[in-house]
Structures are given as structure tokens and as C-alpha cells.
Amino acid sequence: MLTVRELLNDLDVELLAGEAHLDTPVRWVHISELADPTPFLSGGELLITTGMSLDSARKQREYIARLADHGLAGLGFGTGFAHQVVPRALLDACDERSFPLFEVPYEVPFIQITEKAFTRLVNEQYALLQRSIAAQERLQRIVLSERGLDAIVGALSTLIAGAALVFDGRGELEARRTFRRELDSDAVPALSAELHARARRGDGRGFVPTDADLAPRALALPVAGAETPDRGLPQAWLVAVKDTGGLAEIDRLILHQAVTVIALELLRRRVADSTERRLAGDVLSAVIGGELEGSELQRRLEPFGLGGRVCALVVAPGRAADAVEAAVASALRAEAVSGLVATTGRHVCALLPAFADEELFELSERIVGRAGDQLGARPPAGAGRAVPAGRAREAYHEARCALEARVLGAHNGDASTNGSARADGGSGKDSALAARVATYRDLGSFQLLLSLQDSDALRLFCESLLGPIESGEGHYGGELMRSLEAFIECNGQWEAAARRLYCHRHTLRYRIRKIEELTGRDLSSARDRIEFWLALRGREIVGPARSV
């Protein structure tokens, strides 16, 4: 950066005062004859004047005081106009403030000084621009090569010779790299807490961290989201901390450019995740619907790291399906397990590589535990044993049936569950339902049903219960079957089932009575409700898939 010393070395002028501050940077050169030019200056300028308005010692001393207090770099005083020599009061005031002062003789035109300074400043800015463009191109190549956020932060750390950190919009650390100096152990938690506090009060502006050690050498910049670049909270924060000294102009320029690069990387990652989730959802829907099986299904699963044999994990997400899906996917990554995760109907399903039973159940416990830690509550889940990849639908149904059998048995507390499907020994407490991942061991007699998959016996069992309802639908147009499913899923609770069907509870009561007339069953009986549930699950296995 251009300093007063460097500029004077190129000029035929005499320094009169302020030698101690000759290395002050010169941001710009300005010419003015005003008694007080500071309202039109922002600091860092080198001022040139003939002192036409400085006709007394008092005015001269006040003039120097104003310039020094405003942070100017120095003063060039032109002689041979209003003053033949530099006034003594002006010299004394500059000596007292150690403010750089040099005389500009009459034969040295002011434009000679401005041209010298502007040429140097423009060249410096051009060099800065070239360096910043090279830095941006380097960071963009990392994005295009899909090396990830860690590689971007690592390159940025080298470029600024300091630590570079990326936090999400709520202050959770996502990436961190240091240069030669490690951050103090409490630095990252302090930054995270400060960002979290800003998120709570909706402050998305860039800032200097309040930590006393970081403040002189750090800067935090918001990374705006692609959807709302000009409003709301940022999607992420970039924090830079120099190893030594403060951030230079080139450092700040690189950081502001890096914000755009990080936004591009986050967008690329989000688009890639969205595309993968959509493909996973399509494949999983085809698996559950019976549209894919055998060698074709095995071929479609291979890009997801699945081949040979697969297991299934089914999670009941409640209302926040997207959050549960993301948490399960994150838990898989933390366990270094490849797989396919997607939301299907009202469940989140993960197809996993084959594991032995005990290993699968332990892994499922860890995955659900990790997901629960992220969500703040552990979701109920069921695991299905390993099957050939072409029969992945069987693993899914075993996992979901285990999960639903436990929930149904716990609510009904009926002997027909064979005791093994009850999650909490009959207490019916919701917290106990998620105590562990449900498995085939929780199926009890339901396991016999699953062993009949794709058999005539299973089809006959389903037809014996559901056939009379389907035959008697008539003008109901499928409403009886939908009402039966909702009533069973809501564990016989009239209000909850009616809300799910968007109908009045009296309408639902009428439909349930019609079902009882057609089948000769009593839906107030837990045993009959469980048999209908078995038939509905069996119909999904052997017949057209239904949304449950």
C-alpha cells in the first residue's frame, strides 16, 4: 500500500515535520482551500493546500488539529501563493501531533503530486484485483470439481494466512481449517454462541467478533441464501481470523469474494442432495409399489451403494418428515454406512447393506439414537432383516409391520398380539414405544403372516376379510376401505380418525357400522381390529399398494 514516505521519495519536496508517521498509508490525494475540509473527507487522504484561508496562527493550529483528529495521512503545503514560507504556527502544531508536513514549492505543480499518487494507487488496485481474481478462480475450481466445503475453507485459510470457519445460519460449525496458528479452545464456542444470539434477534449483518483476542484480527461475513439473498437470516456465516496482525485490504477482498463461492457450494450441495433424494424417493416408491423387483431392482440399487442383499429401517416421523429424513441420512453418514433414504407415505425408509441380525439391530439403534439427538426426540422405528436386493420390498414390509405391530399392540393391550408386540408391558405410554427399534421379534404371531408373502394362503386370508367390504362399496366409491384404514391407524379413536378423513365423526360411525354389517366383525374389539390390520398389510404385499 502507498505510504507518505514512498510518495515523497518520488517527489522533489522537503519534509518539515511528522517523520515518525511517514509510513501511514495514503488512501487518496485531495486538494482543498477550505478552512475545514473534513466534512468532505473520510480519513486516510493526503491533503494539499496553499493555506489561503489560514491567515492567523490560531486558525493554523486549529486546522492541523482538525486534520489529525480526522485521521488524514499528511499535509502538503504549497508556498509562493498566500504564504511565501510555511507558517511557524503550522510547523509547531504538526510537530506537537507528529503529523506529516511537507513543503510544495511554487515550481512544483500540485498535479505532479496527484499524478504520482494516482498512478501508484491505480497500479496497487490493479495488482489487488489480479490477486483477488486469481484467488476467486482457485476457489471456483474447487466448487466445479465438487471437492466440497472443507476444500474451499482449506484454500481460503492459505490465501489469508489464518483460520477460516463456516457456520450455518444458527451458529453450528460446518467447516474449519487453520493455517499455522491454532485457535484457542474457547474461540469456536464463543463464535458459535455469538452467531446463535444474532440468529435469535434476527441480525444478519457482518460484524467483528466481540472476543477481545479475536476482534483485532477477525471478521464475520453473512452468506446469503439463493432464495432470499437480500432479506432474513443468512444461510451460513464465514468467519476469518488472521494468524498475526489485522486483515489487510487484499484479505477483505478475498473474503467478500469467498462469500459468493461458499454460497455457490452450498447451492450445489443442496441441488445434489435434492436430486439424490428425489431419485431415492422414486426408486423406493417403485420398490414398495411392487413396480421394481428382481435383477432390475438390484441394478437400480447399485448406484446407492446397495447390491447383493439389503436390510430396511423404517421410521415413523410424525409431521416433520423432511427433518427426520435429513436426520436419518446424517446418522447414516456418521456411521459411514451407504444407503438409500427417502420418505414414502407417512414413513421414512432407509435401505441398508446386509448385516447379520444382531449387527443390524445394534446399527439401527445407533442410527435412530443419532437421529433422535438431532431432532430432540427419538422417533419410533422398525428394522427388517436382510433379503436379496431384488426382494427389498419384503425387508421394508417386515420393518414397517414390526413398527406398527408394536404401536398397535401397545395401544390395544390385547392377547392376540401374543404379548410380544407390546412396547411397554401394556402401560401404553408413548415414551416407551420408542424405547428401542422394533424387529421381527416384536411380530409374534404376525411373523407367520409375513412368511406367507406372495402365497395363495395370504391372498385368501386378505380376501376373506376385505372382500365383503370391497364388494359392498357400491356408491361409497372406496370410502369404506379408507375409513377402515384410518380408524385402525388411529387405534379406534373416532375424533382422530374423522379428522384424518376430513369428515364428521357421525359419518365415520355410519361407515364403520356398515363395515361391521358386511363382515360380521366388531371393530370395538381389539382382536378384530388387529385382524383387519393384518389383512390390510397383507393386501399391500400381495396386491396393489395402498397409501397407509
Coordinates of C-alpha atoms in Angstrom, one line a residue:
M1 CA 0.0 0.0 0.0
L2 CA 1.2 3.5 -0.8
T3 CA 2.6 5.4 2.2
V4 CA 3.6 9.0 2.7
R5 CA 7.3 8.0 2.7
E6 CA 7.0 6.2 -0.7
L7 CA 5.2 9.1 -2.2
L8 CA 7.7 11.7 -1.0
N9 CA 10.6 9.6 -2.3
D10 CA 9.3 10.2 -5.8
L11 CA 8.9 14.0 -5.4
D12 CA 11.3 16.9 -5.1
V13 CA 9.8 18.2 -1.9
E14 CA 11.1 18.8 1.7
L15 CA 9.7 17.1 4.8
L16 CA 9.2 19.5 7.6
A17 CA 7.5 17.5 10.4
G18 CA 6.0 14.2 11.3
E19 CA 8.8 11.8 10.3
A20 CA 7.5 9.2 12.9
H21 CA 4.3 8.8 10.9
L22 CA 5.7 8.6 7.4
D23 CA 4.6 5.0 7.0
T24 CA 1.0 6.0 7.3
P25 CA -1.0 4.6 4.3
V26 CA -2.3 7.1 1.7
R27 CA -5.8 6.2 0.6
W28 CA -6.2 9.1 -1.8
V29 CA -4.9 12.6 -2.5
H30 CA -7.2 15.7 -2.2
I31 CA -6.8 19.4 -2.9
S32 CA -8.8 21.9 -0.9
E33 CA -8.6 25.6 0.2
L34 CA -11.4 25.2 2.7
A35 CA -10.8 26.2 6.3
D36 CA -12.4 22.9 7.3
P37 CA -12.4 20.2 4.6
T38 CA -13.0 17.3 6.9
P39 CA -16.8 17.0 6.2
F40 CA -15.8 16.0 2.6
L41 CA -13.1 13.6 3.6
S42 CA -13.3 10.0 5.0
G43 CA -9.8 9.6 6.5
G44 CA -6.6 8.4 5.1
E45 CA -6.3 11.1 2.5
L46 CA -3.2 13.2 1.8
L47 CA -4.3 16.8 1.7
I48 CA -2.7 19.6 -0.4
T49 CA -3.4 23.3 0.1
T50 CA -2.0 26.8 -0.3
G51 CA -3.5 27.9 3.0
M52 CA -5.3 30.8 1.5
S53 CA -7.8 30.9 4.4
L54 CA -5.2 30.3 7.1
D55 CA -4.3 33.9 7.9
S56 CA -3.7 33.6 11.6
A57 CA -1.7 31.4 14.0
R58 CA -4.9 30.4 15.8
K59 CA -6.5 29.2 12.5
Q60 CA -3.4 27.4 11.5
R61 CA -3.2 25.4 14.8
E62 CA -7.0 24.6 14.7
Y63 CA -6.6 23.5 11.0
I64 CA -3.8 20.9 11.9
A65 CA -5.8 19.7 14.9
R66 CA -8.9 19.1 12.7
L67 CA -6.9 17.2 10.1
A68 CA -5.0 15.0 12.6
D69 CA -8.2 14.2 14.5
H70 CA -10.0 13.2 11.3
G71 CA -7.2 10.6 10.5
L72 CA -5.6 12.2 7.5
A73 CA -2.3 10.8 6.2
G74 CA -0.5 14.2 6.0
L75 CA -0.4 17.7 4.6
G76 CA 1.4 19.2 1.6
F77 CA 1.6 23.0 2.0
G78 CA 2.2 25.0 -1.2
T79 CA 4.3 28.1 -0.8
G80 CA 4.6 31.1 -3.1
F81 CA 0.9 31.9 -3.1
A82 CA -0.8 33.1 0.1
H83 CA 2.4 32.2 2.1
Q84 CA 6.0 32.6 1.0
V85 CA 7.1 30.1 3.6
V86 CA 5.4 27.6 5.8
P87 CA 4.0 29.4 8.8
R88 CA 5.7 28.8 12.2
A89 CA 2.4 28.0 14.0
L90 CA 1.6 25.4 11.4
L91 CA 5.1 23.8 11.8
D92 CA 4.8 23.8 15.6
A93 CA 1.3 22.2 15.5
C94 CA 2.5 19.4 13.2
D95 CA 5.5 18.8 15.5
E96 CA 3.2 18.5 18.5
R97 CA 0.9 16.0 16.8
S98 CA 3.7 14.2 14.8
F99 CA 1.6 15.0 11.8
P100 CA 3.5 14.6 8.4
L101 CA 4.0 18.0 6.8
F102 CA 6.0 18.8 3.6
E103 CA 6.5 21.9 1.6
V104 CA 5.4 22.1 -2.0
P105 CA 7.5 24.8 -3.7
Y106 CA 5.9 27.1 -6.2
E107 CA 7.7 25.4 -9.1
V108 CA 6.2 22.0 -8.2
P109 CA 2.6 21.9 -9.5
F110 CA 0.0 20.1 -7.4
I111 CA -0.9 17.9 -10.4
Q112 CA 2.5 16.4 -10.3
I113 CA 1.8 15.1 -6.8
T114 CA -1.7 13.8 -7.6
E115 CA -0.5 12.1 -10.8
K116 CA 2.3 10.3 -8.9
A117 CA -0.1 9.2 -6.2
F118 CA -2.9 8.2 -8.5
T119 CA -0.6 6.1 -10.7
R120 CA 0.7 4.2 -7.7
L121 CA -2.8 3.8 -6.2
V122 CA -4.2 2.6 -9.5
N123 CA -1.4 0.1 -10.0
E124 CA -1.9 -1.2 -6.5
Q125 CA -5.6 -1.6 -7.0
Y126 CA -4.9 -3.4 -10.3
A127 CA -2.5 -5.7 -8.5
L128 CA -5.0 -6.3 -5.8
L129 CA -7.7 -7.1 -8.4
Q130 CA -5.4 -9.5 -10.2
R131 CA -4.7 -11.3 -6.9
S132 CA -8.3 -11.4 -5.9
I133 CA -9.4 -12.7 -9.3
A134 CA -6.7 -15.5 -9.1
A135 CA -8.0 -16.3 -5.6
Q136 CA -11.6 -16.4 -6.8
E137 CA -10.7 -18.6 -9.7
R138 CA -8.9 -21.0 -7.4
L139 CA -12.0 -21.3 -5.1
Q140 CA -14.4 -21.6 -8.1
R141 CA -12.3 -24.6 -9.4
I142 CA -12.8 -26.3 -6.1
V143 CA -16.6 -25.9 -6.4
L144 CA -16.6 -27.1 -10.0
S145 CA -14.5 -30.1 -9.1
E146 CA -17.0 -30.9 -6.3
R147 CA -14.3 -31.2 -3.7
G148 CA -16.6 -29.8 -1.0
L149 CA -16.8 -27.1 1.6
D150 CA -13.7 -28.4 3.5
A151 CA -11.5 -27.9 0.5
I152 CA -12.8 -24.4 0.0
V153 CA -12.2 -23.5 3.6
G154 CA -8.7 -25.0 3.4
A155 CA -7.8 -23.0 0.4
L156 CA -9.2 -19.8 1.9
S157 CA -7.1 -20.4 5.1
T158 CA -4.0 -20.5 3.0
L159 CA -4.9 -17.4 1.0
I160 CA -5.5 -15.2 4.0
A161 CA -2.8 -16.8 6.2
G162 CA -5.2 -17.5 9.0
A163 CA -8.1 -19.6 10.2
A164 CA -11.3 -19.9 8.1
L165 CA -14.6 -21.2 9.5
V166 CA -18.1 -21.7 8.1
F167 CA -21.1 -21.9 10.4
D168 CA -24.7 -22.5 9.5
G169 CA -27.3 -19.8 9.9
R170 CA -27.9 -20.8 13.5
G171 CA -24.2 -20.8 14.6
E172 CA -23.4 -24.6 14.2
L173 CA -19.9 -25.2 12.9
E174 CA -19.8 -26.8 9.5
A175 CA -16.2 -26.5 8.3
R176 CA -13.0 -25.3 9.9
R177 CA -9.3 -25.0 8.8
T178 CA -6.4 -23.2 10.4
F179 CA -3.1 -22.0 8.8
R180 CA -0.1 -22.1 11.2
R181 CA -1.8 -20.9 14.4
E182 CA -4.5 -22.9 16.2
L183 CA -7.4 -21.1 17.7
D184 CA -7.9 -21.1 21.4
S185 CA -10.1 -23.9 22.7
D186 CA -12.8 -21.4 23.7
A187 CA -12.8 -19.4 20.5
V188 CA -15.1 -21.6 18.4
P189 CA -17.7 -22.0 21.2
A190 CA -17.6 -18.2 21.7
L191 CA -18.2 -17.5 18.0
S192 CA -20.9 -20.1 17.8
A193 CA -22.7 -18.5 20.8
E194 CA -22.4 -15.0 19.3
L195 CA -23.9 -16.2 16.0
H196 CA -26.6 -18.1 17.8
A197 CA -27.5 -14.9 19.7
R198 CA -27.6 -12.9 16.4
A199 CA -29.9 -15.5 14.9
R200 CA -32.3 -15.2 17.8
R201 CA -32.6 -11.5 17.4
G202 CA -32.7 -11.7 13.6
D203 CA -29.4 -9.8 13.0
G204 CA -27.8 -10.9 9.7
R205 CA -25.2 -8.2 9.2
G206 CA -21.5 -8.7 9.1
F207 CA -19.6 -7.9 12.2
V208 CA -16.3 -8.0 14.1
P209 CA -16.4 -10.7 16.9
T210 CA -16.6 -9.3 20.4
D211 CA -13.9 -11.6 21.8
A212 CA -11.1 -9.4 22.9
D213 CA -8.4 -11.7 21.4
L214 CA -10.2 -12.2 18.0
A215 CA -11.6 -8.7 17.4
P216 CA -8.3 -7.1 16.1
R217 CA -7.8 -9.8 13.6
A218 CA -11.2 -11.3 12.7
L219 CA -14.2 -10.6 10.6
A220 CA -17.6 -12.4 10.2
L221 CA -19.5 -12.1 6.9
P222 CA -23.0 -13.4 6.1
V223 CA -23.5 -15.9 3.3
A224 CA -27.0 -15.1 1.8
G225 CA -29.2 -17.8 0.7
A226 CA -30.1 -18.2 -3.0
E227 CA -33.8 -17.9 -2.3
T228 CA -33.6 -14.8 -0.1
P229 CA -30.3 -13.0 -0.8
D230 CA -31.4 -9.6 0.5
R231 CA -33.6 -10.4 3.5
G232 CA -33.8 -12.6 6.5
L233 CA -31.1 -14.5 8.2
P234 CA -28.1 -15.8 6.2
Q235 CA -27.9 -19.4 5.3
A236 CA -24.3 -19.5 6.7
W237 CA -21.5 -17.4 8.1
L238 CA -17.9 -17.1 7.0
V239 CA -15.5 -16.2 9.8
A240 CA -11.9 -15.4 9.2
V241 CA -9.2 -15.0 11.8
K242 CA -5.6 -13.9 10.8
D243 CA -2.8 -15.7 12.5
T244 CA -0.9 -12.4 13.1
G245 CA -1.9 -8.8 12.7
G246 CA -5.1 -7.4 11.2
L247 CA -6.8 -8.2 8.0
A248 CA -5.3 -6.5 5.0
E249 CA -7.2 -5.0 2.1
I250 CA -6.5 -8.0 0.0
D251 CA -7.7 -10.3 2.7
R252 CA -11.0 -8.5 3.0
L253 CA -11.4 -8.5 -0.8
I254 CA -10.8 -12.3 -1.0
L255 CA -13.2 -12.9 1.9
H256 CA -16.0 -10.9 0.2
Q257 CA -15.4 -12.9 -2.9
A258 CA -15.3 -16.2 -1.0
V259 CA -18.8 -15.5 0.4
T260 CA -20.1 -15.9 -3.2
V261 CA -18.1 -19.0 -3.7
I262 CA -19.4 -20.6 -0.5
A263 CA -23.0 -19.7 -1.4
L264 CA -22.4 -21.5 -4.8
E265 CA -21.0 -24.5 -3.0
L266 CA -24.0 -24.6 -0.6
L267 CA -26.4 -24.3 -3.5
R268 CA -24.6 -27.1 -5.4
R269 CA -24.7 -29.3 -2.4
R270 CA -28.4 -28.6 -1.9
V271 CA -29.2 -29.3 -5.5
A272 CA -27.2 -32.5 -5.4
D273 CA -28.9 -33.6 -2.2
S274 CA -32.3 -32.7 -3.6
T275 CA -31.7 -34.7 -6.8
E276 CA -30.4 -37.7 -4.9
R277 CA -33.4 -37.6 -2.6
R278 CA -35.8 -37.3 -5.5
L279 CA -34.2 -40.3 -7.2
A280 CA -34.1 -42.2 -4.0
G281 CA -37.8 -41.5 -3.4
D282 CA -38.7 -42.6 -6.9
V283 CA -36.8 -45.9 -6.5
L284 CA -38.2 -46.5 -3.1
S285 CA -41.8 -45.8 -4.2
A286 CA -41.3 -48.3 -7.1
V287 CA -39.9 -50.9 -4.6
I288 CA -42.9 -50.5 -2.2
G289 CA -45.4 -50.4 -5.0
G290 CA -44.0 -53.7 -6.5
E291 CA -43.1 -52.0 -9.7
L292 CA -39.4 -52.9 -9.3
E293 CA -38.1 -56.3 -8.3
G294 CA -35.6 -59.0 -9.2
S295 CA -32.5 -58.1 -11.3
E296 CA -33.9 -54.8 -12.4
L297 CA -34.3 -53.6 -8.8
Q298 CA -30.8 -54.8 -8.0
R299 CA -29.4 -52.8 -10.9
R300 CA -31.3 -49.7 -9.8
L301 CA -30.0 -50.0 -6.2
E302 CA -26.3 -50.3 -7.2
P303 CA -25.7 -46.5 -7.6
F304 CA -26.8 -46.1 -3.9
G305 CA -24.1 -48.5 -2.8
L306 CA -26.5 -51.4 -2.4
G307 CA -26.0 -54.8 -4.0
G308 CA -26.5 -58.5 -3.2
R309 CA -28.5 -58.3 -0.1
V310 CA -30.2 -55.4 1.7
C311 CA -31.9 -54.5 5.1
A312 CA -34.5 -51.9 5.8
L313 CA -35.1 -49.4 8.6
V314 CA -38.5 -47.7 8.8
V315 CA -39.0 -44.6 11.0
A316 CA -42.4 -43.0 11.9
P317 CA -41.6 -39.3 11.6
G318 CA -44.9 -37.7 12.7
R319 CA -45.3 -34.4 10.9
A320 CA -41.7 -33.3 10.3
A321 CA -40.9 -35.9 7.7
D322 CA -38.3 -33.8 5.9
A323 CA -36.4 -33.2 9.2
V324 CA -36.5 -36.9 10.1
E325 CA -35.3 -37.9 6.6
A326 CA -32.4 -35.4 6.9
A327 CA -31.6 -36.7 10.4
V328 CA -31.6 -40.3 9.3
A329 CA -29.4 -39.5 6.3
S330 CA -27.0 -37.6 8.6
A331 CA -26.9 -40.5 11.0
L332 CA -26.0 -42.9 8.2
R333 CA -23.1 -40.7 7.1
A334 CA -21.9 -40.5 10.7
E335 CA -21.9 -44.4 10.8
A336 CA -20.1 -44.5 7.5
V337 CA -22.9 -46.6 6.0
S338 CA -24.1 -46.2 2.4
G339 CA -27.8 -46.5 1.7
L340 CA -30.9 -45.1 0.2
V341 CA -33.1 -42.8 2.4
A342 CA -36.4 -41.3 1.4
T343 CA -39.9 -40.5 2.6
T344 CA -42.7 -42.8 1.5
G345 CA -46.2 -42.2 2.6
R346 CA -46.1 -41.3 6.2
H347 CA -42.8 -43.1 6.9
V348 CA -39.1 -42.5 6.3
C349 CA -37.4 -45.6 5.0
A350 CA -33.7 -46.4 4.7
L351 CA -32.5 -49.4 2.7
L352 CA -29.1 -50.5 4.0
P353 CA -26.4 -53.0 3.0
A354 CA -26.9 -56.5 4.5
F355 CA -25.9 -57.1 8.1
A356 CA -26.3 -60.1 10.4
D357 CA -29.4 -59.7 12.7
E358 CA -27.7 -58.6 15.9
E359 CA -25.3 -56.3 14.0
L360 CA -28.3 -54.8 12.1
F361 CA -30.3 -54.2 15.2
E362 CA -27.3 -52.5 17.0
L363 CA -26.7 -50.3 14.0
S364 CA -30.4 -49.4 13.8
E365 CA -30.3 -48.4 17.4
R366 CA -27.3 -46.1 16.8
I367 CA -28.9 -44.6 13.7
V368 CA -32.2 -43.9 15.4
G369 CA -30.3 -42.6 18.5
R370 CA -28.3 -40.2 16.4
A371 CA -31.4 -39.0 14.6
G372 CA -33.2 -38.5 17.9
D373 CA -30.3 -36.4 19.2
Q374 CA -30.7 -34.1 16.2
L375 CA -34.5 -34.0 16.4
G376 CA -34.7 -33.6 20.1
A377 CA -36.9 -36.7 20.5
R378 CA -36.2 -40.3 19.5
P379 CA -38.7 -41.4 16.7
P380 CA -40.3 -44.9 16.8
A381 CA -38.6 -47.3 14.2
G382 CA -38.6 -50.8 13.0
A383 CA -35.9 -52.9 11.3
G384 CA -36.3 -55.6 8.6
R385 CA -33.8 -58.4 8.2
A386 CA -31.5 -58.9 5.2
V387 CA -33.0 -60.2 2.0
P388 CA -31.8 -60.4 -1.6
A389 CA -31.7 -56.9 -3.2
G390 CA -34.4 -57.9 -5.7
R391 CA -36.8 -58.6 -2.8
A392 CA -36.1 -55.4 -0.9
R393 CA -39.9 -54.9 -0.6
E394 CA -40.0 -57.8 1.9
A395 CA -37.5 -56.2 4.2
Y396 CA -39.5 -52.9 4.1
H397 CA -42.7 -54.7 5.0
E398 CA -41.1 -56.6 7.8
A399 CA -39.7 -53.4 9.3
R400 CA -42.9 -51.5 9.0
C401 CA -45.1 -54.3 10.3
A402 CA -42.8 -54.7 13.3
L403 CA -43.1 -51.0 14.0
E404 CA -46.9 -50.8 13.5
A405 CA -47.5 -54.1 15.4
R406 CA -45.7 -52.7 18.4
V407 CA -47.7 -49.5 18.3
L408 CA -51.0 -51.3 17.7
G409 CA -50.3 -53.9 20.4
A410 CA -49.3 -51.3 22.9
H411 CA -52.5 -49.3 22.4
N412 CA -54.8 -52.3 22.3
G413 CA -53.1 -54.4 25.0
D414 CA -54.8 -57.4 23.5
A415 CA -53.8 -61.1 23.9
S416 CA -54.0 -61.6 20.2
T417 CA -50.7 -59.8 19.8
N418 CA -49.1 -62.8 21.6
G419 CA -47.6 -60.4 24.1
S420 CA -44.5 -59.8 22.0
A421 CA -45.8 -56.8 20.1
R422 CA -46.4 -54.7 23.3
A423 CA -43.8 -52.0 23.7
D424 CA -44.2 -51.2 27.3
G425 CA -45.8 -54.2 29.0
G426 CA -49.3 -52.8 28.5
S427 CA -48.8 -49.4 30.0
G428 CA -49.5 -47.7 26.7
K429 CA -47.1 -44.8 27.4
D430 CA -45.9 -43.1 24.2
S431 CA -42.3 -42.7 25.5
A432 CA -42.0 -46.5 25.8
L433 CA -43.0 -47.0 22.2
A434 CA -39.7 -45.6 21.1
A435 CA -37.6 -47.4 23.7
R436 CA -35.9 -49.5 21.1
V437 CA -36.1 -50.3 17.4
A438 CA -38.8 -52.9 16.7
T439 CA -37.8 -56.1 14.9
Y440 CA -39.3 -59.4 13.7
R441 CA -39.1 -60.5 17.4
D442 CA -41.8 -58.0 18.1
L443 CA -44.1 -59.5 15.5
G444 CA -45.0 -62.6 17.5
S445 CA -47.8 -64.4 15.5
F446 CA -47.6 -61.6 12.9
Q447 CA -44.4 -63.3 11.7
L448 CA -46.5 -66.1 10.3
L449 CA -48.3 -63.6 8.1
L450 CA -45.1 -62.3 6.6
S451 CA -43.9 -65.9 5.9
L452 CA -46.9 -66.2 3.6
Q453 CA -45.7 -63.4 1.3
D454 CA -46.9 -63.8 -2.3
S455 CA -48.7 -67.1 -1.5
D456 CA -52.3 -68.1 -2.2
A457 CA -52.8 -68.5 1.6
L458 CA -52.1 -64.9 2.3
R459 CA -54.2 -63.8 -0.6
L460 CA -57.1 -65.9 0.6
F461 CA -56.7 -64.5 4.1
C462 CA -56.9 -60.9 2.9
E463 CA -59.8 -61.7 0.6
S464 CA -61.8 -63.3 3.4
L465 CA -61.7 -60.1 5.5
L466 CA -61.6 -57.4 2.9
G467 CA -63.5 -58.9 0.0
P468 CA -67.0 -58.3 1.6
I469 CA -66.2 -54.6 2.1
E470 CA -64.9 -54.2 -1.5
S471 CA -67.9 -56.0 -2.9
G472 CA -70.3 -53.8 -0.8
E473 CA -68.7 -50.4 -1.5
G474 CA -71.3 -49.6 -4.2
H475 CA -71.9 -45.8 -4.2
Y476 CA -69.3 -45.3 -1.4
G477 CA -66.5 -45.4 -4.0
G478 CA -63.8 -46.7 -1.8
E479 CA -64.7 -44.6 1.3
L480 CA -65.4 -47.8 3.4
M481 CA -61.9 -49.1 2.9
R482 CA -60.3 -45.7 3.5
S483 CA -62.4 -45.3 6.7
L484 CA -61.4 -48.7 7.9
E485 CA -57.7 -47.9 7.4
A486 CA -57.9 -44.5 9.2
F487 CA -60.0 -46.0 12.1
I488 CA -57.4 -48.8 12.7
E489 CA -54.4 -46.5 12.4
C490 CA -56.0 -44.1 14.9
N491 CA -56.5 -47.0 17.3
G492 CA -60.2 -46.8 17.3
Q493 CA -60.3 -43.1 18.2
W494 CA -63.3 -41.5 16.5
E495 CA -62.2 -37.9 16.6
A496 CA -58.7 -38.5 15.3
A497 CA -59.9 -40.8 12.5
A498 CA -62.6 -38.4 11.4
R499 CA -60.1 -35.5 11.3
R500 CA -57.8 -37.7 9.1
L501 CA -60.7 -38.4 6.7
Y502 CA -62.0 -34.8 6.8
C503 CA -65.5 -36.0 7.7
H504 CA -67.8 -35.7 10.7
R505 CA -67.5 -38.4 13.4
H506 CA -71.2 -39.4 12.9
T507 CA -70.4 -40.0 9.2
L508 CA -67.4 -42.2 10.2
R509 CA -69.6 -44.1 12.8
Y510 CA -72.1 -44.8 10.0
R511 CA -69.4 -46.2 7.7
I512 CA -67.9 -48.4 10.5
R513 CA -71.3 -49.8 11.2
K514 CA -71.7 -50.6 7.5
I515 CA -68.3 -52.4 7.6
E516 CA -69.4 -54.4 10.6
E517 CA -72.6 -55.4 8.8
L518 CA -70.8 -56.5 5.7
T519 CA -68.1 -58.5 7.6
G520 CA -69.9 -59.7 10.7
R521 CA -67.0 -58.3 12.7
D522 CA -67.0 -56.0 15.7
L523 CA -64.5 -53.1 15.4
S524 CA -64.7 -52.2 19.0
S525 CA -62.8 -55.5 19.6
A526 CA -59.1 -55.2 19.6
R527 CA -58.8 -58.7 18.2
D528 CA -60.9 -57.8 15.1
R529 CA -59.1 -54.6 14.6
I530 CA -55.8 -56.4 14.6
E531 CA -57.0 -59.0 12.1
F532 CA -58.2 -56.2 9.8
W533 CA -54.8 -54.6 10.2
L534 CA -53.1 -57.9 9.2
A535 CA -55.3 -58.1 6.1
L536 CA -54.6 -54.5 5.1
R537 CA -50.8 -55.2 5.5
G538 CA -51.1 -58.4 3.6
R539 CA -53.0 -56.8 0.8
E540 CA -50.1 -54.4 0.3
I541 CA -47.8 -57.3 -0.1
V542 CA -49.8 -59.4 -2.5
G543 CA -52.0 -56.8 -4.2
P544 CA -51.9 -53.2 -5.4
A545 CA -50.0 -51.0 -3.0
R546 CA -52.1 -48.7 -0.8
S547 CA -51.1 -45.5 0.9
V548 CA -51.1 -46.2 4.6

